[in-house]
Amino acid sequence: MARVTHPASASALLRHVRTGRARSRAELVALTGASRNTVSARVDQLIGANLLAEGGRGWSTGGRPPTLLRFNSGAGCVLAVDLGVTSVDVAVTDLSAQVLATVGHPIDIADGPGPVLAEVDRLAQKVLAEAGLTPADVCAVGVGVPGPVEFSTGRPFHPPIMPGWHDHPIPSAFGRYECPVYADNDVNVMALGEMGVAGSVEDVLVVKVGTGIGCGIIIEGRVYRGAQGSAGDIGHISVPAPGGRAVVCRCGNENCLEAIAGGGALLRDAVAAGLPVGSTRELVQLAAHGDGPALELVRNAGRTIGTVLASLVNFFNPHRIVMTGGVAQAGAPLLAGIREAVYGRSMPLAARALDITVSDAPDLSGRLGAALMAIEGFLDEDTVHQAVAR
Ligand SMILES: [Zn+2]
């Protein structure tokens, strides 16, 4: 996904309009500092490419009221695929990520890419038919995957809970669409979903605490993936183990954050403490009902996660941290532990205005993020440049 390189490129102007930062040529001129002629010529090209439309008059600040510009979100559609370990959600959305049709289905990710992606293909055809669309209408596909993915190729890289998926080219499953396919790990995708369509330029950490722990890094509203795409893999940062015991992580190292405070670790500790739970979800529910020992386990996990987040806050100075994933559903007790550690250990300047919250819509952010990843890819610098040059 190319970065916007020129502040007044067609792609940059389009982005300002579709994210609501500018509604007229005059606002685009003010926002970009480009000349009125340059902006007008590029806007005309975008209108010619059917990506922008004119309609209505804005408020005048003296003189003729400006003609309003709006993004033509119906100019195409994208497929959004949220692959989980036990289920998949597929949606077709317009270019503003408005869902036109969606369907979910149980799967077992361990069945491997063949059967799972065949199911995704079937579901994709179903949602397209439901929305009255055809494969030719699809401009891009976005896929969130529960494991590490090399973003440039869309191939999972030794995903620990996806046997058979290593190096499988996920984009090849979408050959019938003849459009770009973007695959990324689910945490980055959820992070995009948490940012929404409004075009926020904030620096945000989206921390998923499920069975494992991962972090999506958002810099000025965009996902930061690092050199190989593994940025934000905070689950394997070393933390002090409670009681000084060594806990071996699934990665082979000792005392990784997720081996001490992830969902799997919580369940292990709950069972060892004799709590009547058979899953992390049941433990989270027990804590939500105010069970003392369950609350204590969740709060301690929050403190451990918080010590790592405190270092990240000192290093990265984000505007906000958003917690998501199954364990984050515990809400208050987890947040209490996290806040205690973060505010206690972060430098005051970084912590002063820091907001730490739980996701409002964890079930939707995967689908929304996959749609936004596809839309951002489709409307990147090169594609928009080609569209307006036609
Ligand atoms: Zn580890």
Short mmCIF file of N, CA, C and O in Angstrom, two decimals, residues 306-384:
data_model
loop_
_atom_site.label_atom_id
_atom_site.label_comp_id
_atom_site.label_asym_id
_atom_site.label_seq_id
_atom_site.Cartn_x
_atom_site.Cartn_y
_atom_site.Cartn_z
N GLY A 306 0.01 -4.13 31.64
CA GLY A 306 0.25 -2.70 31.86
C GLY A 306 1.72 -2.34 31.98
O GLY A 306 2.14 -1.27 31.51
N THR A 307 2.52 -3.24 32.57
CA THR A 307 3.95 -2.91 32.68
C THR A 307 4.60 -2.84 31.30
O THR A 307 5.45 -1.99 31.05
N VAL A 308 4.17 -3.75 30.40
CA VAL A 308 4.69 -3.70 29.03
C VAL A 308 4.17 -2.45 28.32
O VAL A 308 4.91 -1.73 27.65
N LEU A 309 2.86 -2.16 28.50
CA LEU A 309 2.28 -0.98 27.84
C LEU A 309 2.92 0.31 28.35
O LEU A 309 3.09 1.27 27.59
N ALA A 310 3.32 0.33 29.63
CA ALA A 310 3.98 1.54 30.16
C ALA A 310 5.26 1.82 29.39
O ALA A 310 5.56 2.97 29.04
N SER A 311 6.03 0.75 29.09
CA SER A 311 7.26 0.95 28.30
C SER A 311 6.91 1.44 26.90
O SER A 311 7.59 2.30 26.35
N LEU A 312 5.84 0.85 26.33
CA LEU A 312 5.45 1.26 24.98
C LEU A 312 4.99 2.73 24.97
O LEU A 312 5.26 3.46 24.02
N VAL A 313 4.32 3.14 26.03
CA VAL A 313 3.85 4.54 26.13
C VAL A 313 5.06 5.47 26.20
O VAL A 313 5.11 6.50 25.52
N ASN A 314 6.05 5.10 27.00
CA ASN A 314 7.26 5.94 27.08
C ASN A 314 7.97 6.03 25.75
O ASN A 314 8.51 7.06 25.37
N PHE A 315 7.95 4.91 25.01
CA PHE A 315 8.67 4.85 23.74
C PHE A 315 7.90 5.53 22.62
O PHE A 315 8.48 6.19 21.77
N PHE A 316 6.57 5.37 22.62
CA PHE A 316 5.75 5.71 21.44
C PHE A 316 4.85 6.93 21.66
O PHE A 316 4.44 7.57 20.70
N ASN A 317 4.52 7.24 22.91
CA ASN A 317 3.69 8.40 23.25
C ASN A 317 2.38 8.46 22.44
O ASN A 317 2.11 9.44 21.74
N PRO A 318 1.54 7.41 22.52
CA PRO A 318 0.29 7.42 21.74
C PRO A 318 -0.76 8.36 22.34
O PRO A 318 -0.68 8.70 23.52
N HIS A 319 -1.74 8.76 21.48
CA HIS A 319 -2.90 9.49 21.99
C HIS A 319 -3.78 8.56 22.83
O HIS A 319 -4.33 8.95 23.84
N ARG A 320 -3.97 7.32 22.32
CA ARG A 320 -4.87 6.40 23.01
C ARG A 320 -4.37 4.97 22.89
O ARG A 320 -3.60 4.64 22.00
N ILE A 321 -4.88 4.15 23.82
CA ILE A 321 -4.70 2.70 23.74
C ILE A 321 -6.11 2.11 23.77
O ILE A 321 -6.92 2.46 24.62
N VAL A 322 -6.41 1.23 22.81
CA VAL A 322 -7.71 0.56 22.79
C VAL A 322 -7.48 -0.93 23.03
O VAL A 322 -6.68 -1.56 22.33
N MET A 323 -8.17 -1.48 24.02
CA MET A 323 -8.04 -2.91 24.32
C MET A 323 -9.16 -3.67 23.60
O MET A 323 -10.31 -3.24 23.59
N THR A 324 -8.81 -4.81 23.01
CA THR A 324 -9.82 -5.62 22.34
C THR A 324 -9.48 -7.09 22.50
O THR A 324 -8.47 -7.43 23.12
N GLY A 325 -10.34 -7.98 21.97
CA GLY A 325 -10.11 -9.42 22.13
C GLY A 325 -10.92 -9.98 23.29
O GLY A 325 -11.48 -9.23 24.10
N GLY A 326 -10.98 -11.31 23.38
CA GLY A 326 -11.85 -11.99 24.35
C GLY A 326 -11.61 -11.58 25.79
O GLY A 326 -12.56 -11.37 26.55
N VAL A 327 -10.34 -11.46 26.21
CA VAL A 327 -10.06 -11.13 27.61
C VAL A 327 -10.42 -9.68 27.91
O VAL A 327 -10.84 -9.34 29.02
N ALA A 328 -10.32 -8.80 26.89
CA ALA A 328 -10.69 -7.39 27.08
C ALA A 328 -12.18 -7.24 27.40
O ALA A 328 -12.60 -6.24 27.97
N GLN A 329 -12.97 -8.28 27.05
CA GLN A 329 -14.40 -8.26 27.38
C GLN A 329 -14.62 -8.20 28.90
O GLN A 329 -15.70 -7.85 29.36
N ALA A 330 -13.60 -8.56 29.66
CA ALA A 330 -13.71 -8.48 31.13
C ALA A 330 -13.87 -7.03 31.57
O ALA A 330 -14.37 -6.76 32.65
N GLY A 331 -13.42 -6.09 30.72
CA GLY A 331 -13.66 -4.68 30.98
C GLY A 331 -12.96 -4.14 32.21
O GLY A 331 -11.73 -4.19 32.33
N ALA A 332 -13.76 -3.65 33.17
CA ALA A 332 -13.25 -2.87 34.30
C ALA A 332 -12.06 -3.49 35.04
O ALA A 332 -11.05 -2.81 35.26
N PRO A 333 -12.13 -4.78 35.48
CA PRO A 333 -10.98 -5.29 36.26
C PRO A 333 -9.68 -5.34 35.46
O PRO A 333 -8.61 -5.06 36.00
N LEU A 334 -9.78 -5.67 34.17
CA LEU A 334 -8.57 -5.70 33.34
C LEU A 334 -8.02 -4.28 33.19
O LEU A 334 -6.82 -4.03 33.37
N LEU A 335 -8.94 -3.34 32.88
CA LEU A 335 -8.52 -1.94 32.70
C LEU A 335 -7.91 -1.38 33.97
O LEU A 335 -6.94 -0.61 33.91
N ALA A 336 -8.49 -1.75 35.11
CA ALA A 336 -7.98 -1.23 36.39
C ALA A 336 -6.52 -1.63 36.56
O ALA A 336 -5.67 -0.80 36.92
N GLY A 337 -6.20 -2.90 36.28
CA GLY A 337 -4.82 -3.37 36.40
C GLY A 337 -3.90 -2.68 35.41
O GLY A 337 -2.78 -2.28 35.74
N ILE A 338 -4.39 -2.52 34.18
CA ILE A 338 -3.58 -1.88 33.13
C ILE A 338 -3.31 -0.42 33.48
O ILE A 338 -2.17 0.05 33.41
N ARG A 339 -4.38 0.29 33.89
CA ARG A 339 -4.22 1.72 34.20
C ARG A 339 -3.26 1.93 35.36
O ARG A 339 -2.41 2.82 35.33
N GLU A 340 -3.41 1.06 36.38
CA GLU A 340 -2.54 1.17 37.56
C GLU A 340 -1.06 1.11 37.12
O GLU A 340 -0.25 1.95 37.52
N ALA A 341 -0.74 0.12 36.27
CA ALA A 341 0.66 -0.04 35.85
C ALA A 341 1.08 1.06 34.88
O ALA A 341 2.18 1.61 35.00
N VAL A 342 0.22 1.41 33.93
CA VAL A 342 0.61 2.39 32.91
C VAL A 342 0.80 3.77 33.53
O VAL A 342 1.82 4.43 33.32
N TYR A 343 -0.21 4.21 34.31
CA TYR A 343 -0.10 5.56 34.87
C TYR A 343 0.97 5.61 35.96
O TYR A 343 1.57 6.65 36.22
N GLY A 344 1.23 4.45 36.61
CA GLY A 344 2.25 4.41 37.64
C GLY A 344 3.67 4.44 37.08
O GLY A 344 4.59 4.90 37.75
N ARG A 345 3.84 3.93 35.86
CA ARG A 345 5.19 3.73 35.36
C ARG A 345 5.55 4.55 34.13
O ARG A 345 6.71 4.55 33.72
N SER A 346 4.54 5.20 33.49
CA SER A 346 4.86 6.00 32.31
C SER A 346 5.37 7.36 32.74
O SER A 346 5.01 7.85 33.81
N MET A 347 6.15 7.99 31.89
CA MET A 347 6.60 9.34 32.17
C MET A 347 5.40 10.28 32.12
O MET A 347 4.52 10.13 31.28
N PRO A 348 5.34 11.25 33.03
CA PRO A 348 4.13 12.08 33.15
C PRO A 348 3.71 12.75 31.85
O PRO A 348 2.52 12.82 31.55
N LEU A 349 4.65 13.24 31.06
CA LEU A 349 4.27 13.95 29.84
C LEU A 349 3.53 13.01 28.88
O LEU A 349 2.55 13.38 28.26
N ALA A 350 4.01 11.76 28.78
CA ALA A 350 3.38 10.80 27.87
C ALA A 350 2.04 10.33 28.40
O ALA A 350 1.13 10.02 27.64
N ALA A 351 1.90 10.25 29.73
CA ALA A 351 0.68 9.69 30.32
C ALA A 351 -0.40 10.74 30.54
O ALA A 351 -1.56 10.40 30.75
N ARG A 352 -0.02 12.04 30.48
CA ARG A 352 -0.92 13.12 30.90
C ARG A 352 -2.28 13.05 30.21
O ARG A 352 -3.31 13.10 30.86
N ALA A 353 -2.29 12.95 28.88
CA ALA A 353 -3.56 12.98 28.15
C ALA A 353 -3.90 11.62 27.56
O ALA A 353 -4.77 11.50 26.71
N LEU A 354 -3.20 10.58 28.02
CA LEU A 354 -3.40 9.24 27.45
C LEU A 354 -4.75 8.67 27.86
O LEU A 354 -5.12 8.71 29.02
N ASP A 355 -5.46 8.12 26.87
CA ASP A 355 -6.77 7.55 27.09
C ASP A 355 -6.66 6.03 26.90
O ASP A 355 -6.11 5.58 25.89
N ILE A 356 -7.11 5.25 27.87
CA ILE A 356 -7.09 3.78 27.73
C ILE A 356 -8.52 3.28 27.82
O ILE A 356 -9.19 3.48 28.85
N THR A 357 -9.01 2.64 26.76
CA THR A 357 -10.41 2.20 26.73
C THR A 357 -10.51 0.78 26.19
O THR A 357 -9.56 0.23 25.66
N VAL A 358 -11.73 0.22 26.33
CA VAL A 358 -12.02 -1.07 25.72
C VAL A 358 -12.82 -0.81 24.45
O VAL A 358 -13.66 0.10 24.41
N SER A 359 -12.56 -1.59 23.40
CA SER A 359 -13.27 -1.43 22.11
C SER A 359 -14.78 -1.46 22.30
O SER A 359 -15.31 -2.27 23.05
N ASP A 360 -15.50 -0.56 21.58
CA ASP A 360 -16.97 -0.54 21.63
C ASP A 360 -17.56 -1.70 20.83
O ASP A 360 -18.63 -2.19 21.15
N ALA A 361 -16.90 -2.07 19.75
CA ALA A 361 -17.51 -3.03 18.82
C ALA A 361 -16.48 -4.04 18.34
O ALA A 361 -16.13 -4.09 17.18
N PRO A 362 -15.98 -4.88 19.29
CA PRO A 362 -14.91 -5.82 18.91
C PRO A 362 -15.34 -6.79 17.81
O PRO A 362 -14.50 -7.25 17.03
N ASP A 363 -16.64 -7.11 17.74
CA ASP A 363 -17.08 -8.08 16.74
C ASP A 363 -17.11 -7.48 15.34
O ASP A 363 -17.04 -8.20 14.35
N LEU A 364 -17.22 -6.15 15.26
CA LEU A 364 -17.33 -5.50 13.96
C LEU A 364 -15.99 -5.04 13.42
O LEU A 364 -15.81 -4.91 12.21
N SER A 365 -15.02 -4.78 14.34
CA SER A 365 -13.81 -4.10 13.89
C SER A 365 -12.99 -4.94 12.91
O SER A 365 -12.31 -4.40 12.05
N GLY A 366 -13.09 -6.29 13.00
CA GLY A 366 -12.36 -7.14 12.06
C GLY A 366 -12.87 -6.97 10.63
O GLY A 366 -12.10 -6.79 9.69
N ARG A 367 -14.20 -7.00 10.49
CA ARG A 367 -14.80 -6.84 9.16
C ARG A 367 -14.58 -5.42 8.62
O ARG A 367 -14.20 -5.22 7.48
N LEU A 368 -14.83 -4.44 9.50
CA LEU A 368 -14.66 -3.03 9.09
C LEU A 368 -13.20 -2.78 8.67
O LEU A 368 -12.93 -2.14 7.65
N GLY A 369 -12.27 -3.30 9.48
CA GLY A 369 -10.85 -3.10 9.19
C GLY A 369 -10.44 -3.77 7.88
O GLY A 369 -9.67 -3.20 7.11
N ALA A 370 -10.97 -4.97 7.62
CA ALA A 370 -10.64 -5.66 6.36
C ALA A 370 -11.17 -4.85 5.18
O ALA A 370 -10.50 -4.71 4.15
N ALA A 371 -12.38 -4.28 5.34
CA ALA A 371 -12.94 -3.44 4.27
C ALA A 371 -12.08 -2.19 4.07
O ALA A 371 -11.74 -1.83 2.94
N LEU A 372 -11.67 -1.55 5.17
CA LEU A 372 -10.87 -0.33 5.06
C LEU A 372 -9.50 -0.61 4.45
O LEU A 372 -8.99 0.19 3.66
N MET A 373 -8.92 -1.77 4.80
CA MET A 373 -7.62 -2.14 4.22
C MET A 373 -7.76 -2.27 2.70
O MET A 373 -6.90 -1.79 1.93
N ALA A 374 -8.86 -2.91 2.25
CA ALA A 374 -9.09 -3.07 0.81
C ALA A 374 -9.32 -1.71 0.14
O ALA A 374 -8.78 -1.43 -0.93
N ILE A 375 -10.12 -0.86 0.79
CA ILE A 375 -10.45 0.46 0.22
C ILE A 375 -9.18 1.32 0.12
O ILE A 375 -8.91 1.94 -0.91
N GLU A 376 -8.38 1.34 1.21
CA GLU A 376 -7.14 2.12 1.21
C GLU A 376 -6.22 1.64 0.09
O GLU A 376 -5.56 2.44 -0.58
N GLY A 377 -6.17 0.32 -0.10
CA GLY A 377 -5.33 -0.24 -1.14
C GLY A 377 -5.83 0.15 -2.52
O GLY A 377 -5.06 0.58 -3.38
N PHE A 378 -7.14 0.05 -2.70
CA PHE A 378 -7.73 0.37 -4.01
C PHE A 378 -7.54 1.85 -4.34
O PHE A 378 -7.32 2.21 -5.49
N LEU A 379 -7.66 2.71 -3.32
CA LEU A 379 -7.59 4.15 -3.57
C LEU A 379 -6.20 4.72 -3.26
O LEU A 379 -6.06 5.89 -2.91
N ASP A 380 -5.16 3.88 -3.38
CA ASP A 380 -3.81 4.40 -3.09
C ASP A 380 -3.32 5.27 -4.25
O ASP A 380 -3.98 5.42 -5.28
N GLU A 381 -2.18 5.84 -4.06
CA GLU A 381 -1.60 6.81 -5.01
C GLU A 381 -1.63 6.29 -6.45
O GLU A 381 -2.15 6.95 -7.34
N ASP A 382 -1.09 5.08 -6.67
CA ASP A 382 -0.93 4.58 -8.04
C ASP A 382 -2.27 4.33 -8.72
O ASP A 382 -2.47 4.68 -9.87
N THR A 383 -3.21 3.69 -7.97
CA THR A 383 -4.49 3.33 -8.58
C THR A 383 -5.29 4.57 -8.95
O THR A 383 -5.87 4.64 -10.02
N VAL A 384 -5.30 5.55 -8.04
CA VAL A 384 -6.06 6.78 -8.32
C VAL A 384 -5.41 7.51 -9.47
O VAL A 384 -6.09 8.04 -10.37
#
